[in-house]
Steps between C-alpha positions, in 0.01 A plus 500: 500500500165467297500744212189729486432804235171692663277577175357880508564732781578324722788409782629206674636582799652293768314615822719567810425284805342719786699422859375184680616625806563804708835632636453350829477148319052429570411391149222685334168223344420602149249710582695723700715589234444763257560416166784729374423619143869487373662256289796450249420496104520178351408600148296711318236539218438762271256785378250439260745673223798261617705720703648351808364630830694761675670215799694230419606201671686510783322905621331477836146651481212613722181409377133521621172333341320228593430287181893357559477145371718275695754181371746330637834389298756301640366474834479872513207756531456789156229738399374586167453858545304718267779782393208805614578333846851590526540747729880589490867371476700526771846588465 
């Protein structure tokens, strides 16, 4: 996997994939789904004073926001999140 160190406060998360279809098996077009605002952390930047944020890799998080700028790495969809965007870990 590609290596990436977010710069400020800021976190990469890996975004988890919304269902593509219902129980009943009738898949759902894009814009029927809702985008689910819950990923994994990837990694992590730091505070102006160089403290680590309070998540670290591997935490699922809620977040909100809409200024989520999107990547892909390795084939695979992740978010740089602004840290005020986090929301909460879930445990």
């Amino acid at each position: 996997m590609t290596k990436i160190q977010p710069i400020g406060e800021r976190v990469l998360i890996k975004q988890e994939r919304s269902e593509e279809k219902t129980i009943t098996g009738i898949y759902l077009p894009d814009s029927a789904q809702e985008k689910r605002k819950e990923g994994t952390v990837i990694a992590i930047g730091t505070f102006e004073d160089g403290r680590p944020l309070p998540v670290a890799a591997g935490d699922h998080v809620i977040y909100g926001g809409y200024s989520a700028e999107e990547i892909e790495i390795d084939g695979e969809k992740h978010l740089f999140v602004e840290w005020k965007d986090i929301l909460a870990k879930v445990e």
